Short mmCIF file of C-alpha atoms and ligand atoms in Angstrom, two decimals:
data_model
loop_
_atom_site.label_atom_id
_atom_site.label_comp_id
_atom_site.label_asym_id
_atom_site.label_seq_id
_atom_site.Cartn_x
_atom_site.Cartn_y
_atom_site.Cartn_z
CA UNK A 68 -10.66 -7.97 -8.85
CA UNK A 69 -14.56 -6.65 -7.92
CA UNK A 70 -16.65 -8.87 -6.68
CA UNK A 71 -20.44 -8.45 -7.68
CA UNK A 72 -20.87 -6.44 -4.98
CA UNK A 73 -19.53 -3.11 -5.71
CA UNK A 74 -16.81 -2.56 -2.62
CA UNK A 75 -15.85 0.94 -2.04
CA UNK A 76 -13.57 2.97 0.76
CA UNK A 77 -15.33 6.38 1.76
CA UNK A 78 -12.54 8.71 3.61
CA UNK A 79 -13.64 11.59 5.09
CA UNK A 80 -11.51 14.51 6.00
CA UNK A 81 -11.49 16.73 9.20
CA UNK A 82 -13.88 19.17 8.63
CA UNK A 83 -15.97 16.03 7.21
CA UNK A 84 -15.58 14.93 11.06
CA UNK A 85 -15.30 18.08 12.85
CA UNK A 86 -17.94 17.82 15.33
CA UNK A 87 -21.10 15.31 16.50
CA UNK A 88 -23.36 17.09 13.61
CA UNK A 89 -20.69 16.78 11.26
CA UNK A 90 -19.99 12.80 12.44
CA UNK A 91 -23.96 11.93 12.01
CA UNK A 92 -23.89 13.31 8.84
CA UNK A 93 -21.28 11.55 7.54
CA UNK A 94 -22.85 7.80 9.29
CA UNK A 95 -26.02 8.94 6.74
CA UNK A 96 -23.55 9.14 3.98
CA UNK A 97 -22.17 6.06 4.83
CA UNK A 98 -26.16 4.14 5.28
CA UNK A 99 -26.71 5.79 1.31
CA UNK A 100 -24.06 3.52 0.26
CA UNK A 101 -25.34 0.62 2.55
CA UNK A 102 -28.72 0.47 1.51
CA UNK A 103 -27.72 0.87 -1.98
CA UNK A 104 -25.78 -2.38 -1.78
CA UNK A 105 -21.98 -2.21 -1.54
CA UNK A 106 -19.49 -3.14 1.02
CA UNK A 107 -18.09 -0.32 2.18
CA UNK A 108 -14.85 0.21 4.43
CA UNK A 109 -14.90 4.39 5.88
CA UNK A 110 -11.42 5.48 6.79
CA UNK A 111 -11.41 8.53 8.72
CA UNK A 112 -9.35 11.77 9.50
CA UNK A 113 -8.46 13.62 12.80
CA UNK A 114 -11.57 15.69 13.86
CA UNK A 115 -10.32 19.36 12.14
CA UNK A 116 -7.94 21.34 14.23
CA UNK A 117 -6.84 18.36 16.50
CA UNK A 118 -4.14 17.40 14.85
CA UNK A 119 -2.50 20.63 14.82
CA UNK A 120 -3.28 21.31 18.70
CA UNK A 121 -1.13 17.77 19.57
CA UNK A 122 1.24 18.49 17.02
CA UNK A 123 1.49 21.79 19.05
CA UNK A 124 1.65 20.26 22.36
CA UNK A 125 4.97 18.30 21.12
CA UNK A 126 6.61 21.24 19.96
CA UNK A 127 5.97 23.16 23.22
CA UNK A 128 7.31 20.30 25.06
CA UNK A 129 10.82 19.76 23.02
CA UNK A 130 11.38 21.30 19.98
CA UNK A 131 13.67 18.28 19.57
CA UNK A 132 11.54 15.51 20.59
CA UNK A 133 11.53 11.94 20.30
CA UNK A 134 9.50 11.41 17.20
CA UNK A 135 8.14 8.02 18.06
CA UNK A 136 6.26 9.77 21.00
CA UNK A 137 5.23 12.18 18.80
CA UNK A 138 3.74 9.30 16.78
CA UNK A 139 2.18 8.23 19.60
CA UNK A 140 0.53 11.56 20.34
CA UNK A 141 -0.75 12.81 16.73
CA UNK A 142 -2.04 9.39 16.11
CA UNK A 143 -4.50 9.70 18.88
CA UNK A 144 -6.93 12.03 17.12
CA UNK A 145 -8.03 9.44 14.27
CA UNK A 146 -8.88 6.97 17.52
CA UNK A 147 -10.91 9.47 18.49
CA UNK A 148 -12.94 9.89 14.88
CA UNK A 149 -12.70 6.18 14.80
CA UNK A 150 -14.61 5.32 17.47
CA UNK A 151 -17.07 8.46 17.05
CA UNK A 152 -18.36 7.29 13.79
CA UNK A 153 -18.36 3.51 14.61
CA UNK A 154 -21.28 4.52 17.67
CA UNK A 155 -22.66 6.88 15.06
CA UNK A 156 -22.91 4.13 12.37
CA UNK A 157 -24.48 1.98 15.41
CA UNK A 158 -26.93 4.29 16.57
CA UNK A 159 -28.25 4.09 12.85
CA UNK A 160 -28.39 0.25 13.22
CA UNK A 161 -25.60 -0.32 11.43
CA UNK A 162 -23.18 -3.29 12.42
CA UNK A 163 -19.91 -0.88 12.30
CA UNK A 164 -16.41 -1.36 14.33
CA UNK A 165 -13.13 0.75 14.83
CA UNK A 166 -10.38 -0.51 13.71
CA UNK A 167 -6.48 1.76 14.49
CA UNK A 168 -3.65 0.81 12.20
CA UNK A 169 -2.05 -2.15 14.21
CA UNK A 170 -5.09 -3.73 14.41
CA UNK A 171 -5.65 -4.25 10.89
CA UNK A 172 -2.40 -4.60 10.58
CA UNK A 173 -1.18 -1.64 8.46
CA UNK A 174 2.80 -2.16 8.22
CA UNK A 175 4.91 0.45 7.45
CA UNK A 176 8.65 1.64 7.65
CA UNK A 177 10.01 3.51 10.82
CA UNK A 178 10.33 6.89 9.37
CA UNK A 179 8.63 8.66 11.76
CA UNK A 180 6.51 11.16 11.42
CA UNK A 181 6.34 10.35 7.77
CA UNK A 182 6.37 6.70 7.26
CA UNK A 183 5.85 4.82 4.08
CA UNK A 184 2.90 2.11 4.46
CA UNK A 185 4.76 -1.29 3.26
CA UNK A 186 1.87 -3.67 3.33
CA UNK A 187 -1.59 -4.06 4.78
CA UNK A 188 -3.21 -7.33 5.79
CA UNK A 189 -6.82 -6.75 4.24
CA UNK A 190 -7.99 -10.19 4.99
CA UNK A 191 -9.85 -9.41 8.64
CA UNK A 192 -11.48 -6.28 7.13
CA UNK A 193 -12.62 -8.71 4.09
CA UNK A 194 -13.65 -10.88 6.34
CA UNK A 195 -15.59 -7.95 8.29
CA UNK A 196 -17.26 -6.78 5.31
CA UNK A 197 -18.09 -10.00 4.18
CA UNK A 198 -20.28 -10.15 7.66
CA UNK A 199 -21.74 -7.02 6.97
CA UNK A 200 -20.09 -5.49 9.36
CA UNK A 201 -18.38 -1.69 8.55
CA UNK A 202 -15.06 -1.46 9.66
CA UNK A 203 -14.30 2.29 10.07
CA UNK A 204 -10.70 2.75 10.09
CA UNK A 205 -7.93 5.11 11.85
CA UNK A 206 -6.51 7.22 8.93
CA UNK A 207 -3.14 7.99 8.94
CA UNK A 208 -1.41 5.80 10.84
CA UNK A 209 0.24 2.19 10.92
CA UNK A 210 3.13 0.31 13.04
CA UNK A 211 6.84 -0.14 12.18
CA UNK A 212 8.70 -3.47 12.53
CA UNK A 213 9.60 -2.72 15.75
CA UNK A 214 5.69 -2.82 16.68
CA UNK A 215 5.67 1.13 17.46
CA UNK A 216 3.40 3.83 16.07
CA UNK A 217 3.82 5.74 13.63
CA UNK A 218 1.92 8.28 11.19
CA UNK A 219 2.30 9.00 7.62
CA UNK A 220 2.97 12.74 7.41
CA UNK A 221 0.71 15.62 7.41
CA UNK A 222 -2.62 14.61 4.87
CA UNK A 223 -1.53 11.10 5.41
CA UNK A 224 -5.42 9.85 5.86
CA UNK A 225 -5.34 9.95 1.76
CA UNK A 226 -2.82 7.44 1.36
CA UNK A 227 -4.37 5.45 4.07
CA UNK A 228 -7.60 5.31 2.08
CA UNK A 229 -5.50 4.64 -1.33
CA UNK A 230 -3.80 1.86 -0.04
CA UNK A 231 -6.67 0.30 1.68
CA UNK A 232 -8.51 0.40 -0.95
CA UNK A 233 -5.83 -1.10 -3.40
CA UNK A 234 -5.29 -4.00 -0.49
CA UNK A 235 -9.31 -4.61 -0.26
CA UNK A 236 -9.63 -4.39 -4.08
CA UNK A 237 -12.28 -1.74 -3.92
CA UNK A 238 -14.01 -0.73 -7.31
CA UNK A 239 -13.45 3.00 -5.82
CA UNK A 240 -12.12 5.54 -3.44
CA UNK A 241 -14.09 7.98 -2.86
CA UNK A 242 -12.73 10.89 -0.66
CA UNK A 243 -14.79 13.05 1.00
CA UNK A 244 -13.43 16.43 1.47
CA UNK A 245 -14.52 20.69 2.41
CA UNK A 246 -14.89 21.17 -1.56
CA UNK A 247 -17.38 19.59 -4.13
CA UNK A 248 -13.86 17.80 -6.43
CA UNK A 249 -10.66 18.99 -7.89
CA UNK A 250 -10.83 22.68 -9.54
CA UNK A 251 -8.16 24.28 -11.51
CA UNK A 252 -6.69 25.80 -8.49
CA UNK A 253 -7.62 26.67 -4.88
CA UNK A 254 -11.00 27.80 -4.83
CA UNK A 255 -11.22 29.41 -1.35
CA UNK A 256 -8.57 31.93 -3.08
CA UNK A 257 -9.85 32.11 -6.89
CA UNK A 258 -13.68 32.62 -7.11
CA UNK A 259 -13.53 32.10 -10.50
CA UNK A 260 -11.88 28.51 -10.30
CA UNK A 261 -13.34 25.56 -12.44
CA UNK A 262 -14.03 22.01 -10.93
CA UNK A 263 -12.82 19.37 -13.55
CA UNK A 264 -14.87 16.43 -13.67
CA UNK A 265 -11.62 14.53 -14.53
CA UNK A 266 -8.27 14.90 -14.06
CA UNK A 267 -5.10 12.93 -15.27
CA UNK A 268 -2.97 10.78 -12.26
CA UNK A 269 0.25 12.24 -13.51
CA UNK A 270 -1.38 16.27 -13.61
CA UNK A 271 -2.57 15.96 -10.27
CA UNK A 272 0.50 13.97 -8.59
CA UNK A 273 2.17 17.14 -10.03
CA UNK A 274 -0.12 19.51 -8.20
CA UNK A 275 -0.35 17.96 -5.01
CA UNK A 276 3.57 18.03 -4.70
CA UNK A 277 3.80 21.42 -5.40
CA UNK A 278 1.02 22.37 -3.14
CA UNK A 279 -2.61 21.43 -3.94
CA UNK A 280 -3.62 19.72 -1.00
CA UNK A 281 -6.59 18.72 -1.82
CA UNK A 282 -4.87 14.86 -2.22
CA UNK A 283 -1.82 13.92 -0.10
CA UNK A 284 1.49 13.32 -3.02
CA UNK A 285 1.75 9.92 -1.85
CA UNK A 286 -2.13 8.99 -2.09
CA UNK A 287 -1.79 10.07 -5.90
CA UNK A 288 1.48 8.07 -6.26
CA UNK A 289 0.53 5.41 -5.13
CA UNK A 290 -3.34 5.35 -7.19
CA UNK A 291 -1.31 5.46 -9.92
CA UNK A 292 1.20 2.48 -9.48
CA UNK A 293 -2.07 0.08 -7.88
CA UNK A 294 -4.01 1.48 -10.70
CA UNK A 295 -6.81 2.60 -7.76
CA UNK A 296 -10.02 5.02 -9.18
CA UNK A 297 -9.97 7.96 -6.63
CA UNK A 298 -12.83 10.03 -6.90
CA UNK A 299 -12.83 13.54 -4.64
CA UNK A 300 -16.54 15.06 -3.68
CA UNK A 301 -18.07 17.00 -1.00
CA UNK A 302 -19.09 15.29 2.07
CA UNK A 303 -21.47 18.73 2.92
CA UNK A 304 -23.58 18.42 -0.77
CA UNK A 305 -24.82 15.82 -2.46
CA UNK A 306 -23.91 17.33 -5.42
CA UNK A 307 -25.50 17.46 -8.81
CA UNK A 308 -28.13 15.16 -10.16
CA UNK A 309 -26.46 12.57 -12.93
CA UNK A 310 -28.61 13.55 -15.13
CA UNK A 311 -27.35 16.98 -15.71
CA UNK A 312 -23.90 15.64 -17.08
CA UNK A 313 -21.86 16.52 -14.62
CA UNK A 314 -20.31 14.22 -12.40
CA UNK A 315 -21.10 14.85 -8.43
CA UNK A 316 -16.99 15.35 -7.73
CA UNK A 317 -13.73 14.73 -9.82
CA UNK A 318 -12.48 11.64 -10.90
CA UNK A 319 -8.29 11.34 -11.17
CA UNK A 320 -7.98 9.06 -14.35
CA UNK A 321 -5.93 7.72 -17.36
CA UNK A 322 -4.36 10.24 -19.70
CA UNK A 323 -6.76 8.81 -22.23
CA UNK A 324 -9.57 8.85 -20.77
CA UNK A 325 -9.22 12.76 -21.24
CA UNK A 326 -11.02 13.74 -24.58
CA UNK A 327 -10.48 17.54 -24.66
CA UNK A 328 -7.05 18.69 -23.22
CA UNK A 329 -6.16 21.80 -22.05
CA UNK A 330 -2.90 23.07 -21.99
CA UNK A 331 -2.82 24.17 -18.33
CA UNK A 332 -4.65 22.03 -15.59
CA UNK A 333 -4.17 23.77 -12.67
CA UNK A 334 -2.32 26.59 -10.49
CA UNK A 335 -1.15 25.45 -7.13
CA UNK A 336 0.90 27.77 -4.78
CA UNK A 337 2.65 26.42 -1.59
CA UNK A 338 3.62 28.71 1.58
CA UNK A 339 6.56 25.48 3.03
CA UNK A 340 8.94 27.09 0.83
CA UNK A 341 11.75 29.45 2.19
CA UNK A 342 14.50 30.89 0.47
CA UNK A 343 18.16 30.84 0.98
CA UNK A 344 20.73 32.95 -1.07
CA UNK A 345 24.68 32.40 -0.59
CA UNK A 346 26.43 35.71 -1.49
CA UNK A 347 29.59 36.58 -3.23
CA UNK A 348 31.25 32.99 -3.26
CA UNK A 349 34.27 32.45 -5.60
CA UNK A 350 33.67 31.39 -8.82
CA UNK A 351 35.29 28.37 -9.30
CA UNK A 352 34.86 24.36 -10.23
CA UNK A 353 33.33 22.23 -7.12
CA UNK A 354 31.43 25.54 -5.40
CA UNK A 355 27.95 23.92 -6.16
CA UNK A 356 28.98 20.64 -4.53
CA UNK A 357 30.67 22.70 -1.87
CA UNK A 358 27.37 24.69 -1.04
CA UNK A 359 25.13 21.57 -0.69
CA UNK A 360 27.36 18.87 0.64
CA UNK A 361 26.67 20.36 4.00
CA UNK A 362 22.94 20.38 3.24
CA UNK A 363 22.59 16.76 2.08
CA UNK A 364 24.13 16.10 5.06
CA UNK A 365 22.11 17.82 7.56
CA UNK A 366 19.35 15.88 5.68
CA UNK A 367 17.49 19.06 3.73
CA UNK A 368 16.03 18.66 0.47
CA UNK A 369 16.41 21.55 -1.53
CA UNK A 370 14.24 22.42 -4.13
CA UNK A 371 14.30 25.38 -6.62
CA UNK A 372 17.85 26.48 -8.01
CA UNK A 373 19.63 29.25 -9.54
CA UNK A 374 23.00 30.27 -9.90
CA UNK A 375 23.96 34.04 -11.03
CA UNK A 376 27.70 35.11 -11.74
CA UNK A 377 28.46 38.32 -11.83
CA UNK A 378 31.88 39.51 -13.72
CA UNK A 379 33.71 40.19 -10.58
CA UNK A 380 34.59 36.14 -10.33
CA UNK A 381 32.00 35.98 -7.98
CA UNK A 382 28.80 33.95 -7.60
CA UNK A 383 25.78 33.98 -6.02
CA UNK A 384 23.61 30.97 -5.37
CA UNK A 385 20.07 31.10 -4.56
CA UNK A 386 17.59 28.31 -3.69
CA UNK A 387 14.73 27.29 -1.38
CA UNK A 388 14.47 24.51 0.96
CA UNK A 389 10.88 22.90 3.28
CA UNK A 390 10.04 25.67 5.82
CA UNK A 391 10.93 22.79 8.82
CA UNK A 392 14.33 22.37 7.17
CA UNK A 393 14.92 26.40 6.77
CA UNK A 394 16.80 27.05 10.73
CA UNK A 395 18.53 23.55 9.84
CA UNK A 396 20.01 24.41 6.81
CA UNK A 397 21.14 27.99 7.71
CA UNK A 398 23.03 26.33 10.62
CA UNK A 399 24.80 24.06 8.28
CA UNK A 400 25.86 27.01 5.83
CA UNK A 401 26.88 29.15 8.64
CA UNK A 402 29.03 26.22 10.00
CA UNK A 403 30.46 25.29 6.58
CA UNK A 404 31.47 29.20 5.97
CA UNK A 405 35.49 28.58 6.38
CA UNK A 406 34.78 25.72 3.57
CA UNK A 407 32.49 27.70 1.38
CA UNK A 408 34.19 30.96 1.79
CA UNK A 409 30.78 33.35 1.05
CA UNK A 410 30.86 36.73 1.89
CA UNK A 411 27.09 36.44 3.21
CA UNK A 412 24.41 34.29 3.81
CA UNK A 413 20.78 35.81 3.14
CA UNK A 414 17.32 34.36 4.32
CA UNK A 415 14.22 35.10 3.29
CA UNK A 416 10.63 32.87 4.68
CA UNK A 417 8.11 34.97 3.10
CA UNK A 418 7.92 33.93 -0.11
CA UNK A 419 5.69 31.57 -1.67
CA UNK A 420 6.04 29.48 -4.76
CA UNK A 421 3.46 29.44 -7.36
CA UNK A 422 3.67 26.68 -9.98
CA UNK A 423 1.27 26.10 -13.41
CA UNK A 424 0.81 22.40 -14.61
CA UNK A 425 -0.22 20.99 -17.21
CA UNK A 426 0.47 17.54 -19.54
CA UNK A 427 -0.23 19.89 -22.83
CA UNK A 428 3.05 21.33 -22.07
CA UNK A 429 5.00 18.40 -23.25
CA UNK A 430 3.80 19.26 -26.75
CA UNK A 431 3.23 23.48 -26.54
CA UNK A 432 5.79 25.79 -26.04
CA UNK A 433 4.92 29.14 -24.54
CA UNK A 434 3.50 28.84 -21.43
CA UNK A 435 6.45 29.74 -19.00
CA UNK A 436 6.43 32.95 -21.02
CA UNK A 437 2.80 33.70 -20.72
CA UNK A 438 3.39 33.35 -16.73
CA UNK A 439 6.48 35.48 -16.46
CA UNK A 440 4.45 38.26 -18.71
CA UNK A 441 1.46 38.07 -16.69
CA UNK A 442 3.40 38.95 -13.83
CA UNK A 443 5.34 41.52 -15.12
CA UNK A 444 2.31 43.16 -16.02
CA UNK A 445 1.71 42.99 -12.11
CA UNK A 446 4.64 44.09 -11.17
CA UNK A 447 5.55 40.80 -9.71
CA UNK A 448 9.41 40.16 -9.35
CA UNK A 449 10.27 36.40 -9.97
CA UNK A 450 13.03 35.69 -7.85
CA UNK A 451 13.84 32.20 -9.05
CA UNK A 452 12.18 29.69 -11.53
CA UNK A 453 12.28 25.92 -11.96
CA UNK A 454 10.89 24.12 -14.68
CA UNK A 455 9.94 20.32 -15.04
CA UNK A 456 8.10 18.08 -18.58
CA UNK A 457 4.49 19.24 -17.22
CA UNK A 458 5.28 22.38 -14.29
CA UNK A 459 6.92 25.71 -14.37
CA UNK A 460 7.32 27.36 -11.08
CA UNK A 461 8.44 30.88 -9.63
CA UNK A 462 9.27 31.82 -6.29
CA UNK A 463 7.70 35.02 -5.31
CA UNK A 464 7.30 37.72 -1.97
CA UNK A 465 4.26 36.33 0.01
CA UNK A 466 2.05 39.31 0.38
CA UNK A 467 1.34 38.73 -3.75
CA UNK A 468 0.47 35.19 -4.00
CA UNK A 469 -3.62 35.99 -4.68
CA UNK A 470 -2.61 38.00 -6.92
CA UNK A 471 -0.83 36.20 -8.90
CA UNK A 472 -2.67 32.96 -9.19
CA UNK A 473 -5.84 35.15 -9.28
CA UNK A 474 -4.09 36.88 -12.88
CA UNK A 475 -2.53 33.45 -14.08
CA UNK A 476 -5.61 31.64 -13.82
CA UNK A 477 -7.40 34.47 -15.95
CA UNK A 478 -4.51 34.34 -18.49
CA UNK A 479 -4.31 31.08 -19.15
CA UNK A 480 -8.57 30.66 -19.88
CA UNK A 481 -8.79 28.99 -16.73
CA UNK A 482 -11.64 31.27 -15.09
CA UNK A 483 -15.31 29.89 -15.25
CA UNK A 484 -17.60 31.45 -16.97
P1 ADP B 580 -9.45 17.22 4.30
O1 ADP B 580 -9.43 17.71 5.70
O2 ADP B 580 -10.79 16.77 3.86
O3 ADP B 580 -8.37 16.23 4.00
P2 ADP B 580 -7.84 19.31 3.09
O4 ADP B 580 -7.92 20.63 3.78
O5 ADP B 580 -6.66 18.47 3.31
O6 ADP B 580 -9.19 18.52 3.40
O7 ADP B 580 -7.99 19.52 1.51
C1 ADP B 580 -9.09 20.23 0.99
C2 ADP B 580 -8.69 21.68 0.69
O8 ADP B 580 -7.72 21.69 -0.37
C3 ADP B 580 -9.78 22.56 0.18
O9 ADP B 580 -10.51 23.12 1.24
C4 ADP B 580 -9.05 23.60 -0.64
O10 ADP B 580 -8.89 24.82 0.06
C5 ADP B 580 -7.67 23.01 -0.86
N1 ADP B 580 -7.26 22.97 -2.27
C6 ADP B 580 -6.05 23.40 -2.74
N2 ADP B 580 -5.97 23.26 -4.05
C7 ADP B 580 -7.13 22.72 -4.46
C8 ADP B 580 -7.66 22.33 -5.74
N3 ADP B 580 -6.93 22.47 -6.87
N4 ADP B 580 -8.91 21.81 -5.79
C9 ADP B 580 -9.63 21.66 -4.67
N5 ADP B 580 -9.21 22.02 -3.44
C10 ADP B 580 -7.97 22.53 -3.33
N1 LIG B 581 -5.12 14.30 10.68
C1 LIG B 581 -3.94 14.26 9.84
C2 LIG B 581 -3.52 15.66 9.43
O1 LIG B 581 -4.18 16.61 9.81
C3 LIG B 581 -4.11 13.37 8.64
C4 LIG B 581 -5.19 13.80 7.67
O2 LIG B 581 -6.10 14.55 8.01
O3 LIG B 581 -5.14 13.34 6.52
O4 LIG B 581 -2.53 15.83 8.79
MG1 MG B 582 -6.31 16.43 3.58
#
């Protein structure tokens, strides 16, 4: 429901807000949209690095620490960005406030560390707006029932800015980011990648959960189901003039808004993936369920799968799990050996799992085999491969992911001109 004012949420990311230069810059983004008219609510990101350095400080302290503090800790840099930007906005005469997640009051679960957001009360920042005041929010974080902290997983300032703007009924949410909009794959590793001016929900929820950061998984998730218009675009450029065609960042949109569709819509690779093999196990009914039991239970999601059997009556089952779970699940095979009976367990973290997507896969066949020629060619061993509808994915050693993406986006007519 828009009003006639056109209400929009600007997030910015951390480099957007990585130092006082960067944090003015931003408040004159923010007066464009002002003076042009609209109410505008800015939701805001760690400044870059910080994040990481109190994550770090955690760690160093307990490797097994009590997440809630750790809540309490990471939170603490989007306070920071918070208030920076509200005395930016007010040094520019704007009437601007902070507001941190249990002010607003952003609900979530108590899955710390990686909550879900469960509701948000967006009548005071209405109200705010309504004032003409800006409220400029704390990304990323919210409080659980029992009135505690939390955050919502690395990236989590997207969803923030998602689910504000679903609970504010903005007309857009426009996030500000390093790069000028979604391209076909990572451009700080493929020169030769193409921004898309639009993008479908379902392509890019695909991308971002296997690795294309760009958008948090969740933030896309949940712009589909609230039906929110996410727009990504550089907060360093202003990007091209209308008037040449293009449109200044990416849009995420309906599958039909989409005239001409390509096959493949974009390469992501993700280094979180290591990879787990469990050697010479007898081959017999129940040793899948045998091999991850234990894991379910130790609370690891594993991801890619294969099985080999060799004639012998023995099996081998390989498959990768989160980088955080990898130490976690080894532990649990190596205590569930009597029960498994393997004769050896084999780890390997330097791999890296590359994956093409694309919806024109539902209806053209062909495409896994273009990837696993391409990196044949290269000499590439695939060590496992998992497929889904719109995705095909291969695990591969580390040292060739550039490679690999670099010759996958040139064979399937990705590379810009
Ligand atoms: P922010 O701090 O603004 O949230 P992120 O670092 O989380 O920014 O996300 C932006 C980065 O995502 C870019 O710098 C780029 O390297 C990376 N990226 C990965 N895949 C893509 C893609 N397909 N399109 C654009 N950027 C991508
Ligand atoms: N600052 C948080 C992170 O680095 C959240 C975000 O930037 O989206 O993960
Ligand atoms: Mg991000």
């Amino acid at each position: 429901m828009s009003t006639t004012v056109p209400r929009i949420v600007m997030k910015f990311g951390g480099t957007s807000v990585a130092n006082l230069e960067r944090i003015r810059a931003v408040a004159e983004k923010v007066r464009k949209q002002v003076d042009a008219g609209c109410e505008v609510a800015v939701v805001v990101s760690a400044m870059s690095g910080v994040t990481n350095l109190l994550v770090g400080y955690c760690e160093e302290l307990s490797a097994l620490h009590d997440p809630r503090e750790y809540d309490s800790v990471v939170s603490t840099g989007e306070q920071v960005t918070s208030g920076l930007l509200a005395i930016a906005l007010q040094a520019l005469g704007i009437n601007a406030r902070s507001w941190l997640g249990w002010q607003i009051p952003l609900l979530t679960d108590d899955a710390h560390g990686k909550a879900r957001i469960e509701s948000i009360d967006g009548q005071a920042l209405i109200a705010s707006m309504a004032a003409g005041q800006v409220p400029v929010i704390a990304g990323f974080q919210g409080i659980d029932p029992a009135g505690r902290i939390t955050t919502l997983g690395r990236g989590g300032s997207d969803t923030s800015a998602v689910a504000l703007a679903a609970a504010l009924h903005a007309d857009r949410c426009d996030i500000y980011t390093d790069v000028d909009g979604i391209y076909t794959t990572d451009p700080r590793i493929v020169a030769k990648a193409r921004k898309l001016d639009k993008i479908t929900y379902e392509e890019m929820l695909e991308l971002a959960s296997v690795g294309a950061k760009v958008l948090q998984t969740r933030s896309v998730e949940l712009a589909m189901k609230k039906r929110v218009r996410v727009q990504v675009l550089s907060s360093f450029t202003d990007g091209p003039a209308p008037s040449e065609g293009h449109l200044p960042g990416s849009i995420v949109v309906d599958e039909d808004e989409i005239v001409e569709k390509e096959l493949v819509a974009g390469i992501a690779y993700s280094r979180d993936e290591a990879k787990i093999s469990v050697r010479r196990v007898p081959d017999r009914p129940g040793i899948a369920a045998a091999v991850f039991g234990p894991l379910t239970e130790a609370n690891v999601n594993v991801d890619m799968i294969v099985q080999s059997t060799g004639d012998d009556g023995m099996t081998n089952i390989t498959f990768t799990v989160g980088k955080t779970d990898f130490a976690r699940a080894t532990r649990a095979l190596e205590e569930a050996r009597d029960v498994i009976h393997y004769g050896e367990l084999a780890t390997d973290d330097d791999v890296v799992k590359i994956s093409v997507v694309g919806v024109g896969m539902r209806s053209h066949t062909g495409v896994a085999n273009t990837m696993f020629r391409t990196l044949s060619e290269r000499n590439i061993n695939v060590q496992v491969i998992s497929t889904s509808e719109i995705k095909v994915s291969v695990l591969i050693a580390a040292e060739y992911t550039e490679l690999a993406v670099r010759a996958l986006h040139a064979a399937y007519g990705l590379d810009a001109a």
